[in-house]
Short mmCIF file of N, CA and C in Angstrom, two decimals:
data_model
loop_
_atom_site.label_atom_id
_atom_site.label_comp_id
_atom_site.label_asym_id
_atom_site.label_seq_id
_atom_site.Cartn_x
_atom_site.Cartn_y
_atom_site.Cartn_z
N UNK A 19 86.41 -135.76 -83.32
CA UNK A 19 85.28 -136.54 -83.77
C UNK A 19 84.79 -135.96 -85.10
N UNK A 20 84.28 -136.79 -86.41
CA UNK A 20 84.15 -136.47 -87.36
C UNK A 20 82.30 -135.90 -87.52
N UNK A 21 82.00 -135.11 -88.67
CA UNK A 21 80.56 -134.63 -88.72
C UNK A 21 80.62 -135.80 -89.88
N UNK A 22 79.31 -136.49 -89.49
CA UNK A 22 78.95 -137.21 -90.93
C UNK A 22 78.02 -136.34 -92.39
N UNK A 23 78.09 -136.52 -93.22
CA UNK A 23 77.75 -136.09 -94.45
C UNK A 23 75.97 -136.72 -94.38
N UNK A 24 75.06 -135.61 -94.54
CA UNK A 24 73.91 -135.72 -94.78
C UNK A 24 73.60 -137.47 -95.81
N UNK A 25 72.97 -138.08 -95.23
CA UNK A 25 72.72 -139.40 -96.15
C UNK A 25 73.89 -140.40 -95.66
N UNK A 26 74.82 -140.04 -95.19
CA UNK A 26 76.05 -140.92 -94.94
C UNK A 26 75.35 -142.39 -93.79
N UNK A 27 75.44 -143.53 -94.42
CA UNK A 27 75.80 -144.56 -93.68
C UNK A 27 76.36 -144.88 -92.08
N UNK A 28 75.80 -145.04 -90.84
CA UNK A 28 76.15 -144.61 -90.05
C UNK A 28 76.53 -146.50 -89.61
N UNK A 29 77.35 -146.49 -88.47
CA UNK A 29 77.19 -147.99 -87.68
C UNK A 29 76.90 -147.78 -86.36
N UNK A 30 76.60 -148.37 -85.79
CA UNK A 30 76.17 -148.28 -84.67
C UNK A 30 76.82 -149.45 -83.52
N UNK A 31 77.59 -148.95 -82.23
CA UNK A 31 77.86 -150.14 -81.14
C UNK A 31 77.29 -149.38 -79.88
N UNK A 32 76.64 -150.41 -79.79
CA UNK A 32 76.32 -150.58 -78.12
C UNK A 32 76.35 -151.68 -77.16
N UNK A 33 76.70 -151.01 -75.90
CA UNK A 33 76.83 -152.59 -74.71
C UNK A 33 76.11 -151.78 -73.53
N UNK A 34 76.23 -152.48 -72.27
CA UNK A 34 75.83 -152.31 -71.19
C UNK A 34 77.46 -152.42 -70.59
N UNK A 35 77.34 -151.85 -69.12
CA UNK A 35 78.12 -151.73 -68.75
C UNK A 35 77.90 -152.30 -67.20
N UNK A 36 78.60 -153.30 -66.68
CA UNK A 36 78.48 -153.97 -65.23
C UNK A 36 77.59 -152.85 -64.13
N UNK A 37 76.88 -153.37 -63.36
CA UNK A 37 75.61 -152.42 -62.75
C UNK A 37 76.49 -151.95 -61.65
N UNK A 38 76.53 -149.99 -61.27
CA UNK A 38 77.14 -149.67 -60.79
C UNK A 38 76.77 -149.62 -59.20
N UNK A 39 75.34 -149.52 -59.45
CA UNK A 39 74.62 -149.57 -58.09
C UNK A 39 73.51 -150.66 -58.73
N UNK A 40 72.53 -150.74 -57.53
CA UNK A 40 71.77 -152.34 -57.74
C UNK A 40 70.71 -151.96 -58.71
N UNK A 41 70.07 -150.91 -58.61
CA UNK A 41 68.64 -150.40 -59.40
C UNK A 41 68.88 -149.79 -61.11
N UNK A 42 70.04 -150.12 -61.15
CA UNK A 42 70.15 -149.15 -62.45
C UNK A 42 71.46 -149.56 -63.45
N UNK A 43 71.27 -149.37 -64.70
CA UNK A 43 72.47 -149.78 -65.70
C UNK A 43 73.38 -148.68 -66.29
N UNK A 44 74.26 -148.82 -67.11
CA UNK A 44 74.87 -147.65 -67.87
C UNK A 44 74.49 -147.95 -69.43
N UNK A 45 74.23 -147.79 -70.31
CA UNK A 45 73.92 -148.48 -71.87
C UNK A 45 74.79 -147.38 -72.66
N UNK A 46 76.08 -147.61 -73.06
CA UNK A 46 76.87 -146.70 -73.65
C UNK A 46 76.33 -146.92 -75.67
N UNK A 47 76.54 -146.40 -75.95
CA UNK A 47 76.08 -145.99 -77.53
C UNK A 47 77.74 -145.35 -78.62
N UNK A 48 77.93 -146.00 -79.32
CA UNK A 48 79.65 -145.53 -79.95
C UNK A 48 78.61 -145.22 -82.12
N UNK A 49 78.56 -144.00 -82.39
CA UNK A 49 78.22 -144.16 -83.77
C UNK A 49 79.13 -143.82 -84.45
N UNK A 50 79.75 -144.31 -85.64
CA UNK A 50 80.83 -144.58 -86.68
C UNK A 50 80.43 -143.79 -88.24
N UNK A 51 81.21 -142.91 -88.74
CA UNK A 51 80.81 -142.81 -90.13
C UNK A 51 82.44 -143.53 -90.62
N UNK A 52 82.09 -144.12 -91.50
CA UNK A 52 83.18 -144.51 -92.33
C UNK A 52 84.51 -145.24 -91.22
N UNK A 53 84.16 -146.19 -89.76
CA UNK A 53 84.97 -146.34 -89.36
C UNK A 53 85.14 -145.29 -88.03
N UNK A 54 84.93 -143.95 -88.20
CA UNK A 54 85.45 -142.93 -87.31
C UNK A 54 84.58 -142.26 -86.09
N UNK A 55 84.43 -142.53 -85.29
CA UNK A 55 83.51 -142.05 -84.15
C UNK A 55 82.92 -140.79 -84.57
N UNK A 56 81.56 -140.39 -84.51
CA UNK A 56 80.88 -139.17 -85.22
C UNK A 56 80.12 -138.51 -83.68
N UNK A 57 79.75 -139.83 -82.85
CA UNK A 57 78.68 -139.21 -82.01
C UNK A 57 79.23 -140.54 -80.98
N UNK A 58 78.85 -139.88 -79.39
CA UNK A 58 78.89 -140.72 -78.28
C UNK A 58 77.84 -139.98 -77.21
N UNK A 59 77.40 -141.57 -76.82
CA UNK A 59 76.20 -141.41 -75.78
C UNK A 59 76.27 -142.14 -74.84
N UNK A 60 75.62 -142.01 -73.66
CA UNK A 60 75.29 -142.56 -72.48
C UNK A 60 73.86 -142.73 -71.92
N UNK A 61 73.58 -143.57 -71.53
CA UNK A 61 71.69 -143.44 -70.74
C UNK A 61 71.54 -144.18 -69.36
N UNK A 62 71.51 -143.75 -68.66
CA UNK A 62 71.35 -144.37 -67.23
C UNK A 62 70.14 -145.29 -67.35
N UNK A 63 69.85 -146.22 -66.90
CA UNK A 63 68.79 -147.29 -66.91
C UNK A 63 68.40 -147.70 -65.63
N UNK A 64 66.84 -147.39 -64.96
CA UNK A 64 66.72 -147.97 -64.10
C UNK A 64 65.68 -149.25 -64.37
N UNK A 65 65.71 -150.18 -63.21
CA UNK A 65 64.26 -151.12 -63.59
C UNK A 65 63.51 -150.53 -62.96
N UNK A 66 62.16 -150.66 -63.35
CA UNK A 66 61.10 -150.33 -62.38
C UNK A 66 59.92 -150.85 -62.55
N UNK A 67 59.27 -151.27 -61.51
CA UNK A 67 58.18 -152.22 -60.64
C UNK A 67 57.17 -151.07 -61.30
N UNK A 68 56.06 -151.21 -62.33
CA UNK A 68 55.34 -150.42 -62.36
C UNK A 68 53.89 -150.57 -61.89
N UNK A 69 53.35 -151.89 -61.17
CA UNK A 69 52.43 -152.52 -60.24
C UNK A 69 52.82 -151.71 -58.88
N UNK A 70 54.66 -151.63 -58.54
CA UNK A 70 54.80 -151.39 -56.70
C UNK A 70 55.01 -149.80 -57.05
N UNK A 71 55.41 -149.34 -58.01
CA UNK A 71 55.58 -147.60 -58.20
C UNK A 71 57.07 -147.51 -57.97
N UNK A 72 58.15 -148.40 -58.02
CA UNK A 72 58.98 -148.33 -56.99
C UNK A 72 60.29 -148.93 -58.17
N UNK A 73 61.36 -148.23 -58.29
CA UNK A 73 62.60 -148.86 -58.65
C UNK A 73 62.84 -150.61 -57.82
N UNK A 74 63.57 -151.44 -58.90
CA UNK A 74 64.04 -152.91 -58.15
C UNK A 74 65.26 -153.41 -58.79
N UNK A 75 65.60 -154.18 -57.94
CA UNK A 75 66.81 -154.75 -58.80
C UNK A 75 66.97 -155.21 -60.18
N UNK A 76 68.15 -155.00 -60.53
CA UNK A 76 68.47 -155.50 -62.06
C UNK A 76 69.10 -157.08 -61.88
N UNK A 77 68.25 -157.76 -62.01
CA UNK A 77 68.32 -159.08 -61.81
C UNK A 77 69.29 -159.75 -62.51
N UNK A 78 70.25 -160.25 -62.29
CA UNK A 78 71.33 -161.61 -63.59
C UNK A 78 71.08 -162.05 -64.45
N UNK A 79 69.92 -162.40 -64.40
CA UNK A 79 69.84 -163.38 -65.37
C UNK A 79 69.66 -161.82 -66.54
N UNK A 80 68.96 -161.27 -66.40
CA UNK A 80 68.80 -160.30 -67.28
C UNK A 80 69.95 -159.84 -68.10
N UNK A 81 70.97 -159.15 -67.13
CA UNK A 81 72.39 -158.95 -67.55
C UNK A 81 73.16 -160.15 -67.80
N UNK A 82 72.65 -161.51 -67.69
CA UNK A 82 73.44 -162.38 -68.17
C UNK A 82 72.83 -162.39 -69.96
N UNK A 83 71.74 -162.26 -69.88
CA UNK A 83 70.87 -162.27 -71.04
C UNK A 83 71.40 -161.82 -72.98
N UNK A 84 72.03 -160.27 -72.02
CA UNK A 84 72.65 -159.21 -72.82
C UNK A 84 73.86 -159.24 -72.80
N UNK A 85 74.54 -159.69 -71.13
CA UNK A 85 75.87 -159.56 -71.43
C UNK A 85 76.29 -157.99 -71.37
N UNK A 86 77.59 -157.85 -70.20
CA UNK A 86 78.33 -156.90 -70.14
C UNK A 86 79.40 -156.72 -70.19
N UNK A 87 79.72 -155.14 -70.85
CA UNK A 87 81.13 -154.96 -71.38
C UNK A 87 81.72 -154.72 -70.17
N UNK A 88 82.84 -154.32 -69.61
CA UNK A 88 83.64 -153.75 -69.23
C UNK A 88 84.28 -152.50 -69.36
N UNK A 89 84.01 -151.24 -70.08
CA UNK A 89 84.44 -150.44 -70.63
C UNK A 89 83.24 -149.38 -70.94
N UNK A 90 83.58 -147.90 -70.76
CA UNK A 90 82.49 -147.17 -71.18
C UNK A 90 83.08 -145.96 -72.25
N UNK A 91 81.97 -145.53 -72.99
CA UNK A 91 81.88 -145.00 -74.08
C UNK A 91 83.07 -143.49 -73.58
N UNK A 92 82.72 -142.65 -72.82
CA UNK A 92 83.72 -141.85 -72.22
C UNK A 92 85.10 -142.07 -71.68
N UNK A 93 85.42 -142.80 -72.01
CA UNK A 93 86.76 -143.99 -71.51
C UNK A 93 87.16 -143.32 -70.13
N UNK A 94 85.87 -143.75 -69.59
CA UNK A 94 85.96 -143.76 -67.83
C UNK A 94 86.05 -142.71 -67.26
N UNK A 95 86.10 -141.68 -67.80
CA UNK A 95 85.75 -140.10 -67.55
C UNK A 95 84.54 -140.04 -66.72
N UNK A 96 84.50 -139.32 -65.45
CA UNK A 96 83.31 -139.27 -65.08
C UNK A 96 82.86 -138.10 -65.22
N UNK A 97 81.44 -137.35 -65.92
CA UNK A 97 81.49 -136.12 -66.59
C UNK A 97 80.59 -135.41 -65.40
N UNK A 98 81.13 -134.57 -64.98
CA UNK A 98 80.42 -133.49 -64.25
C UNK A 98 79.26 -133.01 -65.05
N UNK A 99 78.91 -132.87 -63.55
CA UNK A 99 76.98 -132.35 -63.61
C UNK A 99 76.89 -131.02 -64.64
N UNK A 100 76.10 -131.11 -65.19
CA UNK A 100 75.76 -129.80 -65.59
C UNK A 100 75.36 -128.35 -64.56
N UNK A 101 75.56 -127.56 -64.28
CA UNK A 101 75.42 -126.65 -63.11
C UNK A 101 74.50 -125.69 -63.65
N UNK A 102 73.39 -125.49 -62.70
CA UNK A 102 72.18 -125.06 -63.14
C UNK A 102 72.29 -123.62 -63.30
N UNK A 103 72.29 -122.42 -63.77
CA UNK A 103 72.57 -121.19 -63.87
C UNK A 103 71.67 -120.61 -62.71
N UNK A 104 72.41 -119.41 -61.77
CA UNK A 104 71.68 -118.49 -61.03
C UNK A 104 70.53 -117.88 -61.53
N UNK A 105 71.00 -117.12 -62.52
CA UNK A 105 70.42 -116.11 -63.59
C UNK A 105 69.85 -116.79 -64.82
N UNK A 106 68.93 -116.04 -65.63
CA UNK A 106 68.74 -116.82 -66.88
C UNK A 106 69.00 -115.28 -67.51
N UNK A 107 68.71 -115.48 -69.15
CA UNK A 107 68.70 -114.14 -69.68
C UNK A 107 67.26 -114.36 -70.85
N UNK A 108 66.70 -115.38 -70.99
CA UNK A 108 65.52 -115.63 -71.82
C UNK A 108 64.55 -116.74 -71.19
N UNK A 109 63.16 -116.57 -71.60
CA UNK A 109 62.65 -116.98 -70.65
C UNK A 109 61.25 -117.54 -71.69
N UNK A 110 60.59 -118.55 -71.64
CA UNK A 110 59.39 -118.82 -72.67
C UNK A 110 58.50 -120.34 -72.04
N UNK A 111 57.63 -119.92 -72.31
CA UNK A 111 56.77 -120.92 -71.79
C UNK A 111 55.92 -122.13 -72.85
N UNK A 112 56.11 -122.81 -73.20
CA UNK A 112 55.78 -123.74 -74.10
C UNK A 112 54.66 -124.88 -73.40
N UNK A 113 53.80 -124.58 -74.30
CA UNK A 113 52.25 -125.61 -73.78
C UNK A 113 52.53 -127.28 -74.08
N UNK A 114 52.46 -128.06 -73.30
CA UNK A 114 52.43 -129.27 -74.11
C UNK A 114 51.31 -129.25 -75.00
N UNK A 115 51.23 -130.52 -76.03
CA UNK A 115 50.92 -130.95 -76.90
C UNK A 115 50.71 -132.51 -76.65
N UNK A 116 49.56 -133.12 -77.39
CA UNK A 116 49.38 -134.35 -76.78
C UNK A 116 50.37 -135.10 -77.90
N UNK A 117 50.60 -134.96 -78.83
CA UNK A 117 52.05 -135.69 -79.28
C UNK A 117 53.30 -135.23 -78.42
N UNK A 118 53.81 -134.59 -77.34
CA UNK A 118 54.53 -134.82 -76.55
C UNK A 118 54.85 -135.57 -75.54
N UNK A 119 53.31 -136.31 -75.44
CA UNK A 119 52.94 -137.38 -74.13
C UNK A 119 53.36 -138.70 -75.00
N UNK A 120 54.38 -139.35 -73.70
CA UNK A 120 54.10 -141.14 -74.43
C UNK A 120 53.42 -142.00 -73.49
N UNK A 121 53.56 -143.23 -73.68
CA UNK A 121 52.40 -144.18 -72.99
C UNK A 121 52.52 -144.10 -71.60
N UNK A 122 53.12 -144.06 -71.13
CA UNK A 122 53.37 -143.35 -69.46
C UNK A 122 52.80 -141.76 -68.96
N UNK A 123 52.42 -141.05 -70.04
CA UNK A 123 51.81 -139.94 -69.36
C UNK A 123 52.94 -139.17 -69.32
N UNK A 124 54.12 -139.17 -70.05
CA UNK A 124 55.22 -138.24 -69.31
C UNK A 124 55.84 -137.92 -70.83
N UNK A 125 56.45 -136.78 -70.77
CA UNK A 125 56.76 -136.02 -71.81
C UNK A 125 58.20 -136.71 -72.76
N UNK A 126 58.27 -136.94 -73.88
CA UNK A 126 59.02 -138.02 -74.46
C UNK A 126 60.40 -137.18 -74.29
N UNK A 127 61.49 -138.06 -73.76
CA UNK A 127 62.70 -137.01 -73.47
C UNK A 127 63.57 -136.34 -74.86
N UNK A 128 62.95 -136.84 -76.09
CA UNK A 128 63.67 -135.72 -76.97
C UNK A 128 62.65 -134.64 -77.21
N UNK A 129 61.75 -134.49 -76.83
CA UNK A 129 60.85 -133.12 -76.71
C UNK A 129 61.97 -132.18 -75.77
N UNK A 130 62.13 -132.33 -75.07
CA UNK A 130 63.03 -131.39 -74.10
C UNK A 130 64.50 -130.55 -74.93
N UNK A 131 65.18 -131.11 -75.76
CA UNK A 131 65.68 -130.71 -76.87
C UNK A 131 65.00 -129.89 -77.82
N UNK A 132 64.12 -130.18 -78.43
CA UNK A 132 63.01 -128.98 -78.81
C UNK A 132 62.57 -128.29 -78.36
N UNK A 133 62.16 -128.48 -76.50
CA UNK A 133 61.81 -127.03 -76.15
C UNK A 133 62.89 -126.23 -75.98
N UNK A 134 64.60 -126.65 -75.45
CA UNK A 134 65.45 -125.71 -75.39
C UNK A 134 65.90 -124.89 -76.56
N UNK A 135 65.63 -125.23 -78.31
CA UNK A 135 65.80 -124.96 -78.98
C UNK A 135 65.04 -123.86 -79.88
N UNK A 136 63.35 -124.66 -79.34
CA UNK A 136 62.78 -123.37 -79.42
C UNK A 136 62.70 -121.86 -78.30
N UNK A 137 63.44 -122.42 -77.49
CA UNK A 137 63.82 -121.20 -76.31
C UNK A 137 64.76 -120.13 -76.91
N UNK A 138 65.93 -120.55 -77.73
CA UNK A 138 66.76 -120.28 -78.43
C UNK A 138 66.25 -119.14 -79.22
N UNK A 139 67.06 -117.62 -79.16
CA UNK A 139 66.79 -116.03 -79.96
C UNK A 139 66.59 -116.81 -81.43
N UNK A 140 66.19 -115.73 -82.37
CA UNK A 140 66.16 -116.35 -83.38
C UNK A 140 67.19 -116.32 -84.16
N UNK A 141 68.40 -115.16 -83.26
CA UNK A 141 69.68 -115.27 -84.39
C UNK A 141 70.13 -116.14 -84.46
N UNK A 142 70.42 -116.52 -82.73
CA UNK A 142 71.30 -117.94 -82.56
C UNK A 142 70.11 -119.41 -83.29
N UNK A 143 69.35 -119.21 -83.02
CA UNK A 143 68.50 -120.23 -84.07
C UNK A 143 69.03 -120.77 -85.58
N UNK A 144 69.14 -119.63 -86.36
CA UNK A 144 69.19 -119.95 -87.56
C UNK A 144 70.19 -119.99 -87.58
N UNK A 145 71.38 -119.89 -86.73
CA UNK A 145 72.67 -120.19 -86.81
C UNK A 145 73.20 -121.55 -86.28
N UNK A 146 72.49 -122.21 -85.69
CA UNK A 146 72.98 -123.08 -84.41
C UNK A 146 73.50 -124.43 -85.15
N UNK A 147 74.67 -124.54 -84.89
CA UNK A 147 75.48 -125.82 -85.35
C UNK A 147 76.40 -126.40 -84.26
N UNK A 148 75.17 -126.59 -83.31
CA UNK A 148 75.79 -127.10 -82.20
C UNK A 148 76.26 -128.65 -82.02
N UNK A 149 77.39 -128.91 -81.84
CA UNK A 149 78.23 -129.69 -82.02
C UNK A 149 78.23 -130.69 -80.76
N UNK A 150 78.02 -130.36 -79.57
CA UNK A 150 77.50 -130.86 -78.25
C UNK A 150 76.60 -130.70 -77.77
N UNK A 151 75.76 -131.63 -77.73
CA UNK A 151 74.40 -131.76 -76.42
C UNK A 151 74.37 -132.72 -75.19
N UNK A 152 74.61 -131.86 -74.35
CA UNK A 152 74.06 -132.63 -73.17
C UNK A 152 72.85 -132.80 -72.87
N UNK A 153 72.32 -133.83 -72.05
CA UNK A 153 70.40 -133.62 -71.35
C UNK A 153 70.73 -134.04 -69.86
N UNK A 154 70.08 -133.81 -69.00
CA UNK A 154 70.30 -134.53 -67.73
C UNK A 154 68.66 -134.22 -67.49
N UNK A 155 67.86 -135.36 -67.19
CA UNK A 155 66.73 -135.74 -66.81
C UNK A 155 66.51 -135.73 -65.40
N UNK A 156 65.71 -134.61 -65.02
CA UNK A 156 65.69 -134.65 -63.21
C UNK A 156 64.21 -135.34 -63.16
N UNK A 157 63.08 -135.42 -63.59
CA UNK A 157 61.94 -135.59 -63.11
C UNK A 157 60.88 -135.01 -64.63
N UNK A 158 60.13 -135.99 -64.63
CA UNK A 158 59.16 -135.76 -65.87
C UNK A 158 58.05 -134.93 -65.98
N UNK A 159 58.30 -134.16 -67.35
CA UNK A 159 57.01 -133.03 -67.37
C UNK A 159 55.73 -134.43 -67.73
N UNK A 160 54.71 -134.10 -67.18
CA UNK A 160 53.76 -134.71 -67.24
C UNK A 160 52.20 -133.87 -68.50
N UNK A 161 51.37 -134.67 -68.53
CA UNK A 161 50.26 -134.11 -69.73
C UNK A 161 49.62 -132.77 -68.99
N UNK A 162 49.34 -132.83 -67.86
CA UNK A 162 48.95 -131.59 -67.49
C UNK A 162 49.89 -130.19 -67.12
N UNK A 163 51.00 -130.53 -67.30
CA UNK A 163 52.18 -129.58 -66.84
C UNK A 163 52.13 -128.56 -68.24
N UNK A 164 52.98 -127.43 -68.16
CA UNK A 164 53.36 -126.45 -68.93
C UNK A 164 54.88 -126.70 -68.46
N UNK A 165 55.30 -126.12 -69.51
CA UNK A 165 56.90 -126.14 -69.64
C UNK A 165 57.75 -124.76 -69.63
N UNK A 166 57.63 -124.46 -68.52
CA UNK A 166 58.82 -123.56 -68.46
C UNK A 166 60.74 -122.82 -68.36
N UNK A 167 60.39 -122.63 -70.09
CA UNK A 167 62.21 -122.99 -70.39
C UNK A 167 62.76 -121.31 -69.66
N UNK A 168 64.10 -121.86 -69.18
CA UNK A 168 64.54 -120.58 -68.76
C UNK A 168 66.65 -121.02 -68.82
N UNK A 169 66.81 -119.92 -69.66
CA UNK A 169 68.24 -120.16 -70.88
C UNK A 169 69.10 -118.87 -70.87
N UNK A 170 69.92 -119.52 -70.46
CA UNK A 170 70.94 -118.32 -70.78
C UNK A 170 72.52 -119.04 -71.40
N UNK A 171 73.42 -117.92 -71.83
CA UNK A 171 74.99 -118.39 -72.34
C UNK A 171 75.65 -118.30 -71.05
N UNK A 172 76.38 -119.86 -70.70
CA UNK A 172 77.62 -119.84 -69.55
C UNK A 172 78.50 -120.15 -70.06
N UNK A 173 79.58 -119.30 -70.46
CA UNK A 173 81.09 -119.21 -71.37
C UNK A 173 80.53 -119.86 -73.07
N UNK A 174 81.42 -120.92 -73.39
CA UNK A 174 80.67 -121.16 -74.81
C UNK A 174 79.47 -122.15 -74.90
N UNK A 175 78.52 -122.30 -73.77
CA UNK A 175 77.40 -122.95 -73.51
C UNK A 175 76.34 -122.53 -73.39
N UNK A 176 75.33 -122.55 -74.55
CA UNK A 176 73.99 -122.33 -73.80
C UNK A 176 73.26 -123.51 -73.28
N UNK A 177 72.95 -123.15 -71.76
CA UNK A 177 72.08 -123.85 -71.20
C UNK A 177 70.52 -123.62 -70.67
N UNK A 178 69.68 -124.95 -70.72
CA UNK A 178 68.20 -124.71 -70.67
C UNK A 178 67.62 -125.20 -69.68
N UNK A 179 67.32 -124.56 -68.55
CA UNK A 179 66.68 -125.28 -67.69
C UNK A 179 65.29 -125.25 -67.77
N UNK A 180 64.53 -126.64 -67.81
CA UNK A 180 62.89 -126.74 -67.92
C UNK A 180 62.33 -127.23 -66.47
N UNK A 181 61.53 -126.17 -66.63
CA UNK A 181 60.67 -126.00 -65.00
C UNK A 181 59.16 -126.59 -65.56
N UNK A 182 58.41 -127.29 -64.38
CA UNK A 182 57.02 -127.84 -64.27
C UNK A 182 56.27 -126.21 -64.08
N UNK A 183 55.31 -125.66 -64.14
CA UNK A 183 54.33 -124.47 -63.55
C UNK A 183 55.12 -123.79 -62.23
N UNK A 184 54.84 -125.29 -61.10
CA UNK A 184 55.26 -124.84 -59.68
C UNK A 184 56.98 -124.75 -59.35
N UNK A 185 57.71 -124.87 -60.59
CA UNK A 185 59.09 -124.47 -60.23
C UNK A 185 60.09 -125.73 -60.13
N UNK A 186 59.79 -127.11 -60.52
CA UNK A 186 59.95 -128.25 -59.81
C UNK A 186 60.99 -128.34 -61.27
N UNK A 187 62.02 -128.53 -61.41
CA UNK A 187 63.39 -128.56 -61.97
C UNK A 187 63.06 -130.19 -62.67
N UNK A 188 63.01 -129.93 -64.25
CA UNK A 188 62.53 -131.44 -64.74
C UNK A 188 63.68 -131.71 -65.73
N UNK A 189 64.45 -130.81 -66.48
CA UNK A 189 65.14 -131.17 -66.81
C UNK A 189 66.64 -130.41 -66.78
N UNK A 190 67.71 -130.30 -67.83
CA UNK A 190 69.26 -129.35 -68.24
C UNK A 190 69.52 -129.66 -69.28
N UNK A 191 69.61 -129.11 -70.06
CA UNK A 191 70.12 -129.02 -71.38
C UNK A 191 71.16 -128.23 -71.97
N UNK A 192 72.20 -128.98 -72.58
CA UNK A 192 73.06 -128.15 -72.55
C UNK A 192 73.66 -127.93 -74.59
N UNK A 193 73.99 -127.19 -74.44
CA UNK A 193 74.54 -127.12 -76.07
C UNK A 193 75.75 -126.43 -76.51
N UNK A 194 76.69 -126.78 -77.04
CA UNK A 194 77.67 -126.36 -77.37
C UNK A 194 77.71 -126.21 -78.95
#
């Protein structure tokens, strides 16, 4: 996969992908510099009833609406979980901020990338040209929560796990 050039022209494809289970979508993401795949993404999609509190079906007409591909961005690879580390080796606690909250009360999911980064020593900081990121979203830091990052290196990966106060596992972050 190619690095694009600062300022470079990017394209962008995206589809949906046929609903794998009833409550939820796949929305694959393909970005192009010059033709050549630079970056690939995935986002799980659920609907949700925000009157019943409650996930619901992804209705037809909807997906007839948009229309689905057949085909996903990982060419059908199914990518193993990220595996949460026993041990950590760094450890930091980061306050929210009310620009971290969006209209739901819940912490915007590229904040979580910033807190693993500011978790990050400062050597590996000013060095970091990390080439892979994973996120896996377990459960949302909320406006009253504190964020507790806890990071260590597993082979050529550092990974970030973000804890609520009481220990409650909200997100994984991973970086290569």
């Amino acid at each position: 996969m190619s690095t694009p050039a600062y300022g470079q022209k990017l394209a962008v494809q995206t589809w949906i992908e046929p609903p794998a289970i009833p409550f939820g979508i796949a929305r694959d993401l393909l970005l192009l510099a010059d033709g050549k795949p630079c970056a690939e993404a995935q986002s799980k999609w659920v609907l949700f009833d925000m009157a019943k509190k409650r996930p619901c079906k992804v209705d037809e007409s909807l997906l007839s609406a948009y229309g689905t591909e057949d085909k996903t961005v990982f060419g059908g690879d199914k990518m193993e979980k990220i595996t949460v580390p026993e041990s950590f080796s760094a450890e930091k606690t980061i306050p929210l901020r009310r620009s971290d909250i969006d209209f739901n009360n819940h912490v915007h999911n590229l904040c979580y990338l910033d807190f693993a980064l500011e978790t990050l020593p400062q050597s590996q900081y000013a060095n970091a040209a990390f080439k892979h990121v994973r996120i896996t979203y377990k459960t949302a830091l909320t406006e009253n929560d504190t964020a507790l990052c806890k990071q260590t290196v597993v082979d050529d990966r550092t990974v970030t796990a973000i804890f609520t106060d009481d220990g409650t596992l909200c997100c994984v972050v991973e970086l290569r």
